[in-house]
Amino acid sequence: MARLQKSEVLKPQDILVLLKLVLEENRKNAWNYKEIGQDLGISNSEAFQAVRRAKAARLFIPGEERQPGKVARRSLEEFVLHGLKYAFPAQLGPNRRGLPTAHSGAPLNQKIVSSRNYVWNYPDGQVNGETIEPLYPSVPFAASKDPALHQLLALVDALRVGRARERSMAAEELHNRLAIA
């Protein structure tokens, strides 16, 4: 069995890129690395490398000729549900102002009432709560620009830090959103 090169090992930003690509596929939008990078607050070369690593991990199916390929949604779902919290564990921090995440953000905040708020530290945020270190530093920026991405990332955080009920609800919601459109 061939050994993966260090550059082929998944990084947290790869999940951010894949979730954005799922949304672009759902919206039937053509995409390029420059636009994805701009939307996510990363460089186009970081976006390209993320897709390259995702291909190596079999989370992205290469396209043919001028087709960019597509996200391997079932594989991504399996990884997010069962491996993400181990590969990229959540780090909790002090209370700050930020963007709501996990069960404090949509869509779970409509189903779960809790006195405990989780946020990504973000100066323009409107909610105070215990901070969760985002998967990648640009997550709050990207989430503030795209509400659908914000919701996917909040669900991912619910899987990373939630209790059994929260994780179960997040898993079901994520499954529905990753279903092939």
PDB file of C-alpha atoms in Angstrom:
ATOM      1  CA  MET A   1       0.000   0.000   0.000  1.00  0.00           C
ATOM      2  CA  ALA A   2       1.365   3.400  -0.984  1.00  0.00           C
ATOM      3  CA  ARG A   3       2.087   5.840   1.786  1.00  0.00           C
ATOM      4  CA  LEU A   4       0.461   9.247   1.666  1.00  0.00           C
ATOM      5  CA  GLN A   5       2.755  12.199   1.310  1.00  0.00           C
ATOM      6  CA  LYS A   6       2.482  14.798   4.055  1.00  0.00           C
ATOM      7  CA  SER A   7       0.991  17.206   1.492  1.00  0.00           C
ATOM      8  CA  GLU A   8      -1.830  14.703   0.793  1.00  0.00           C
ATOM      9  CA  VAL A   9      -3.106  14.468   4.367  1.00  0.00           C
ATOM     10  CA  LEU A  10      -6.419  16.237   4.924  1.00  0.00           C
ATOM     11  CA  LYS A  11      -6.368  19.639   6.580  1.00  0.00           C
ATOM     12  CA  PRO A  12      -9.281  21.418   8.271  1.00  0.00           C
ATOM     13  CA  GLN A  13      -9.671  23.907   5.421  1.00  0.00           C
ATOM     14  CA  ASP A  14     -10.345  20.996   3.078  1.00  0.00           C
ATOM     15  CA  ILE A  15     -13.659  20.370   4.843  1.00  0.00           C
ATOM     16  CA  LEU A  16     -14.510  24.071   4.505  1.00  0.00           C
ATOM     17  CA  VAL A  17     -13.804  23.916   0.760  1.00  0.00           C
ATOM     18  CA  LEU A  18     -15.780  20.690   0.299  1.00  0.00           C
ATOM     19  CA  LEU A  19     -18.819  22.078   2.115  1.00  0.00           C
ATOM     20  CA  LYS A  20     -18.695  25.188  -0.069  1.00  0.00           C
ATOM     21  CA  LEU A  21     -18.478  23.002  -3.181  1.00  0.00           C
ATOM     22  CA  VAL A  22     -21.519  20.996  -2.037  1.00  0.00           C
ATOM     23  CA  LEU A  23     -23.465  24.255  -1.896  1.00  0.00           C
ATOM     24  CA  GLU A  24     -22.199  25.334  -5.318  1.00  0.00           C
ATOM     25  CA  GLU A  25     -23.269  21.962  -6.733  1.00  0.00           C
ATOM     26  CA  ASN A  26     -26.700  22.311  -5.087  1.00  0.00           C
ATOM     27  CA  ARG A  27     -27.046  25.779  -6.584  1.00  0.00           C
ATOM     28  CA  LYS A  28     -25.955  24.423  -9.982  1.00  0.00           C
ATOM     29  CA  ASN A  29     -23.210  27.062 -10.025  1.00  0.00           C
ATOM     30  CA  ALA A  30     -20.054  26.721 -12.039  1.00  0.00           C
ATOM     31  CA  TRP A  31     -17.080  27.410  -9.810  1.00  0.00           C
ATOM     32  CA  ASN A  32     -13.390  28.109 -10.051  1.00  0.00           C
ATOM     33  CA  TYR A  33     -10.624  28.147  -7.485  1.00  0.00           C
ATOM     34  CA  LYS A  34     -10.331  31.932  -7.472  1.00  0.00           C
ATOM     35  CA  GLU A  35     -14.016  32.438  -6.598  1.00  0.00           C
ATOM     36  CA  ILE A  36     -13.990  29.677  -3.996  1.00  0.00           C
ATOM     37  CA  GLY A  37     -10.890  31.195  -2.422  1.00  0.00           C
ATOM     38  CA  GLN A  38     -12.438  34.663  -2.337  1.00  0.00           C
ATOM     39  CA  ASP A  39     -15.683  33.363  -0.841  1.00  0.00           C
ATOM     40  CA  LEU A  40     -13.830  31.434   1.854  1.00  0.00           C
ATOM     41  CA  GLY A  41     -11.094  33.944   2.652  1.00  0.00           C
ATOM     42  CA  ILE A  42      -8.305  31.689   1.384  1.00  0.00           C
ATOM     43  CA  SER A  43      -6.042  31.899  -1.648  1.00  0.00           C
ATOM     44  CA  ASN A  44      -6.964  30.184  -4.892  1.00  0.00           C
ATOM     45  CA  SER A  45      -3.903  27.966  -4.486  1.00  0.00           C
ATOM     46  CA  GLU A  46      -5.161  26.898  -1.024  1.00  0.00           C
ATOM     47  CA  ALA A  47      -8.515  26.044  -2.600  1.00  0.00           C
ATOM     48  CA  PHE A  48      -6.742  24.048  -5.337  1.00  0.00           C
ATOM     49  CA  GLN A  49      -4.613  22.174  -2.788  1.00  0.00           C
ATOM     50  CA  ALA A  50      -7.709  21.422  -0.693  1.00  0.00           C
ATOM     51  CA  VAL A  51      -9.407  19.770  -3.677  1.00  0.00           C
ATOM     52  CA  ARG A  52      -6.195  17.886  -4.483  1.00  0.00           C
ATOM     53  CA  ARG A  53      -6.024  16.499  -0.933  1.00  0.00           C
ATOM     54  CA  ALA A  54      -9.750  15.681  -1.052  1.00  0.00           C
ATOM     55  CA  LYS A  55      -9.167  13.677  -4.240  1.00  0.00           C
ATOM     56  CA  ALA A  56      -6.377  11.745  -2.518  1.00  0.00           C
ATOM     57  CA  ALA A  57      -8.733  11.036   0.415  1.00  0.00           C
ATOM     58  CA  ARG A  58     -11.514  10.001  -2.005  1.00  0.00           C
ATOM     59  CA  LEU A  59     -13.757  12.827  -0.842  1.00  0.00           C
ATOM     60  CA  PHE A  60     -13.777  14.429  -4.301  1.00  0.00           C
ATOM     61  CA  ILE A  61     -14.404  12.643  -7.587  1.00  0.00           C
ATOM     62  CA  PRO A  62     -12.269  14.038 -10.429  1.00  0.00           C
ATOM     63  CA  GLY A  63     -14.057  15.228 -13.540  1.00  0.00           C
ATOM     64  CA  GLU A  64     -13.235  14.514 -17.138  1.00  0.00           C
ATOM     65  CA  GLU A  65     -11.701  17.065 -19.510  1.00  0.00           C
ATOM     66  CA  ARG A  66     -13.262  20.438 -18.688  1.00  0.00           C
ATOM     67  CA  GLN A  67     -15.499  19.132 -15.925  1.00  0.00           C
ATOM     68  CA  PRO A  68     -14.143  20.071 -12.480  1.00  0.00           C
ATOM     69  CA  GLY A  69     -15.452  16.975 -10.704  1.00  0.00           C
ATOM     70  CA  LYS A  70     -17.779  16.702  -7.747  1.00  0.00           C
ATOM     71  CA  VAL A  71     -17.837  16.107  -4.030  1.00  0.00           C
ATOM     72  CA  ALA A  72     -18.164  12.457  -2.978  1.00  0.00           C
ATOM     73  CA  ARG A  73     -21.056  13.336  -0.696  1.00  0.00           C
ATOM     74  CA  ARG A  74     -21.568   9.972   0.993  1.00  0.00           C
ATOM     75  CA  SER A  75     -17.875   9.712   1.776  1.00  0.00           C
ATOM     76  CA  LEU A  76     -17.792  13.297   3.040  1.00  0.00           C
ATOM     77  CA  GLU A  77     -20.819  12.609   5.228  1.00  0.00           C
ATOM     78  CA  GLU A  78     -19.201   9.464   6.637  1.00  0.00           C
ATOM     79  CA  PHE A  79     -16.010  11.340   7.449  1.00  0.00           C
ATOM     80  CA  VAL A  80     -17.812  14.317   8.997  1.00  0.00           C
ATOM     81  CA  LEU A  81     -20.098  12.092  11.089  1.00  0.00           C
ATOM     82  CA  HIS A  82     -17.515   9.611  12.287  1.00  0.00           C
ATOM     83  CA  GLY A  83     -14.029  11.045  11.909  1.00  0.00           C
ATOM     84  CA  LEU A  84     -14.036  14.825  12.001  1.00  0.00           C
ATOM     85  CA  LYS A  85     -14.252  15.250  15.767  1.00  0.00           C
ATOM     86  CA  TYR A  86     -11.195  13.010  16.141  1.00  0.00           C
ATOM     87  CA  ALA A  87      -9.172  14.450  13.282  1.00  0.00           C
ATOM     88  CA  PHE A  88     -10.025  18.087  14.103  1.00  0.00           C
ATOM     89  CA  PRO A  89     -11.243  18.212  17.714  1.00  0.00           C
ATOM     90  CA  ALA A  90     -13.034  21.318  18.914  1.00  0.00           C
ATOM     91  CA  GLN A  91     -11.147  23.646  21.223  1.00  0.00           C
ATOM     92  CA  LEU A  92     -13.312  25.634  23.612  1.00  0.00           C
ATOM     93  CA  GLY A  93     -12.328  29.096  24.747  1.00  0.00           C
ATOM     94  CA  PRO A  94     -13.543  32.047  26.797  1.00  0.00           C
ATOM     95  CA  ASN A  95     -16.790  33.930  26.321  1.00  0.00           C
ATOM     96  CA  ARG A  96     -16.666  36.429  23.473  1.00  0.00           C
ATOM     97  CA  ARG A  97     -18.872  38.134  20.929  1.00  0.00           C
ATOM     98  CA  GLY A  98     -19.207  36.220  17.702  1.00  0.00           C
ATOM     99  CA  LEU A  99     -21.261  34.248  15.213  1.00  0.00           C
ATOM    100  CA  PRO A 100     -23.429  31.487  16.686  1.00  0.00           C
ATOM    101  CA  THR A 101     -22.410  27.912  15.957  1.00  0.00           C
ATOM    102  CA  ALA A 102     -23.262  24.335  16.961  1.00  0.00           C
ATOM    103  CA  HIS A 103     -26.717  24.216  18.596  1.00  0.00           C
ATOM    104  CA  SER A 104     -26.662  28.015  19.069  1.00  0.00           C
ATOM    105  CA  GLY A 105     -26.791  28.615  15.314  1.00  0.00           C
ATOM    106  CA  ALA A 106     -29.339  27.794  12.660  1.00  0.00           C
ATOM    107  CA  PRO A 107     -30.814  25.336  12.028  1.00  0.00           C
ATOM    108  CA  LEU A 108     -30.481  23.649  15.443  1.00  0.00           C
ATOM    109  CA  ASN A 109     -31.294  26.785  17.419  1.00  0.00           C
ATOM    110  CA  GLN A 110     -34.884  26.364  16.180  1.00  0.00           C
ATOM    111  CA  LYS A 111     -35.076  22.904  17.788  1.00  0.00           C
ATOM    112  CA  ILE A 112     -32.845  23.112  20.846  1.00  0.00           C
ATOM    113  CA  VAL A 113     -33.233  25.560  23.710  1.00  0.00           C
ATOM    114  CA  SER A 114     -30.100  25.945  25.785  1.00  0.00           C
ATOM    115  CA  SER A 115     -28.673  28.464  28.197  1.00  0.00           C
ATOM    116  CA  ARG A 116     -25.232  27.719  26.791  1.00  0.00           C
ATOM    117  CA  ASN A 117     -24.262  29.606  23.640  1.00  0.00           C
ATOM    118  CA  TYR A 118     -21.385  28.650  21.372  1.00  0.00           C
ATOM    119  CA  VAL A 119     -19.843  31.180  18.993  1.00  0.00           C
ATOM    120  CA  TRP A 120     -16.909  31.648  16.653  1.00  0.00           C
ATOM    121  CA  ASN A 121     -14.993  34.685  17.809  1.00  0.00           C
ATOM    122  CA  TYR A 122     -15.908  37.410  15.298  1.00  0.00           C
ATOM    123  CA  PRO A 123     -15.863  41.157  15.982  1.00  0.00           C
ATOM    124  CA  ASP A 124     -19.019  41.801  13.936  1.00  0.00           C
ATOM    125  CA  GLY A 125     -20.929  38.996  15.647  1.00  0.00           C
ATOM    126  CA  GLN A 126     -24.150  39.707  17.511  1.00  0.00           C
ATOM    127  CA  VAL A 127     -24.126  36.894  20.107  1.00  0.00           C
ATOM    128  CA  ASN A 128     -22.108  36.395  23.266  1.00  0.00           C
ATOM    129  CA  GLY A 129     -21.063  32.882  24.144  1.00  0.00           C
ATOM    130  CA  GLU A 130     -18.345  30.368  24.779  1.00  0.00           C
ATOM    131  CA  THR A 131     -15.976  30.351  21.834  1.00  0.00           C
ATOM    132  CA  ILE A 132     -15.266  27.341  19.682  1.00  0.00           C
ATOM    133  CA  GLU A 133     -12.108  27.436  17.634  1.00  0.00           C
ATOM    134  CA  PRO A 134     -13.412  27.157  14.063  1.00  0.00           C
ATOM    135  CA  LEU A 135     -12.150  24.465  11.704  1.00  0.00           C
ATOM    136  CA  TYR A 136     -10.106  27.142   9.960  1.00  0.00           C
ATOM    137  CA  PRO A 137      -9.482  30.798  10.858  1.00  0.00           C
ATOM    138  CA  SER A 138     -11.493  32.130   7.900  1.00  0.00           C
ATOM    139  CA  VAL A 139     -14.669  30.200   8.841  1.00  0.00           C
ATOM    140  CA  PRO A 140     -16.404  33.192  10.513  1.00  0.00           C
ATOM    141  CA  PHE A 141     -15.666  35.382   7.488  1.00  0.00           C
ATOM    142  CA  ALA A 142     -16.950  32.759   5.044  1.00  0.00           C
ATOM    143  CA  ALA A 143     -20.013  32.000   7.176  1.00  0.00           C
ATOM    144  CA  SER A 144     -20.898  35.683   7.408  1.00  0.00           C
ATOM    145  CA  LYS A 145     -21.041  35.860   3.598  1.00  0.00           C
ATOM    146  CA  ASP A 146     -23.069  32.683   2.977  1.00  0.00           C
ATOM    147  CA  PRO A 147     -25.918  31.728   5.353  1.00  0.00           C
ATOM    148  CA  ALA A 148     -26.205  28.209   3.905  1.00  0.00           C
ATOM    149  CA  LEU A 149     -22.481  27.611   4.521  1.00  0.00           C
ATOM    150  CA  HIS A 150     -22.885  29.046   8.022  1.00  0.00           C
ATOM    151  CA  GLN A 151     -25.568  26.457   8.720  1.00  0.00           C
ATOM    152  CA  LEU A 152     -23.461  23.553   7.425  1.00  0.00           C
ATOM    153  CA  LEU A 153     -20.501  24.661   9.518  1.00  0.00           C
ATOM    154  CA  ALA A 154     -22.711  25.071  12.608  1.00  0.00           C
ATOM    155  CA  LEU A 155     -23.953  21.500  12.101  1.00  0.00           C
ATOM    156  CA  VAL A 156     -20.361  20.309  11.834  1.00  0.00           C
ATOM    157  CA  ASP A 157     -19.560  22.049  15.128  1.00  0.00           C
ATOM    158  CA  ALA A 158     -22.602  20.436  16.759  1.00  0.00           C
ATOM    159  CA  LEU A 159     -21.061  17.100  15.819  1.00  0.00           C
ATOM    160  CA  ARG A 160     -17.726  18.211  17.278  1.00  0.00           C
ATOM    161  CA  VAL A 161     -18.991  19.510  20.654  1.00  0.00           C
ATOM    162  CA  GLY A 162     -22.622  18.479  21.097  1.00  0.00           C
ATOM    163  CA  ARG A 163     -24.185  16.000  23.431  1.00  0.00           C
ATOM    164  CA  ALA A 164     -25.796  12.835  22.040  1.00  0.00           C
ATOM    165  CA  ARG A 165     -29.155  14.490  21.246  1.00  0.00           C
ATOM    166  CA  GLU A 166     -27.504  17.467  19.546  1.00  0.00           C
ATOM    167  CA  ARG A 167     -25.185  15.214  17.548  1.00  0.00           C
ATOM    168  CA  SER A 168     -28.099  13.044  16.451  1.00  0.00           C
ATOM    169  CA  MET A 169     -30.118  16.046  15.276  1.00  0.00           C
ATOM    170  CA  ALA A 170     -27.077  17.530  13.538  1.00  0.00           C
ATOM    171  CA  ALA A 171     -26.327  14.214  11.810  1.00  0.00           C
ATOM    172  CA  GLU A 172     -29.877  13.954  10.472  1.00  0.00           C
ATOM    173  CA  GLU A 173     -29.895  17.559   9.257  1.00  0.00           C
ATOM    174  CA  LEU A 174     -26.454  17.195   7.682  1.00  0.00           C
ATOM    175  CA  HIS A 175     -27.544  13.992   5.942  1.00  0.00           C
ATOM    176  CA  ASN A 176     -30.496  15.825   4.396  1.00  0.00           C
ATOM    177  CA  ARG A 177     -28.318  18.716   3.238  1.00  0.00           C
ATOM    178  CA  LEU A 178     -25.604  16.504   1.747  1.00  0.00           C
ATOM    179  CA  ALA A 179     -28.111  14.348  -0.109  1.00  0.00           C
ATOM    180  CA  ILE A 180     -27.537  14.545  -3.828  1.00  0.00           C
ATOM    181  CA  ALA A 181     -29.664  17.363  -5.176  1.00  0.00           C
TER     182      ALA A 181
END
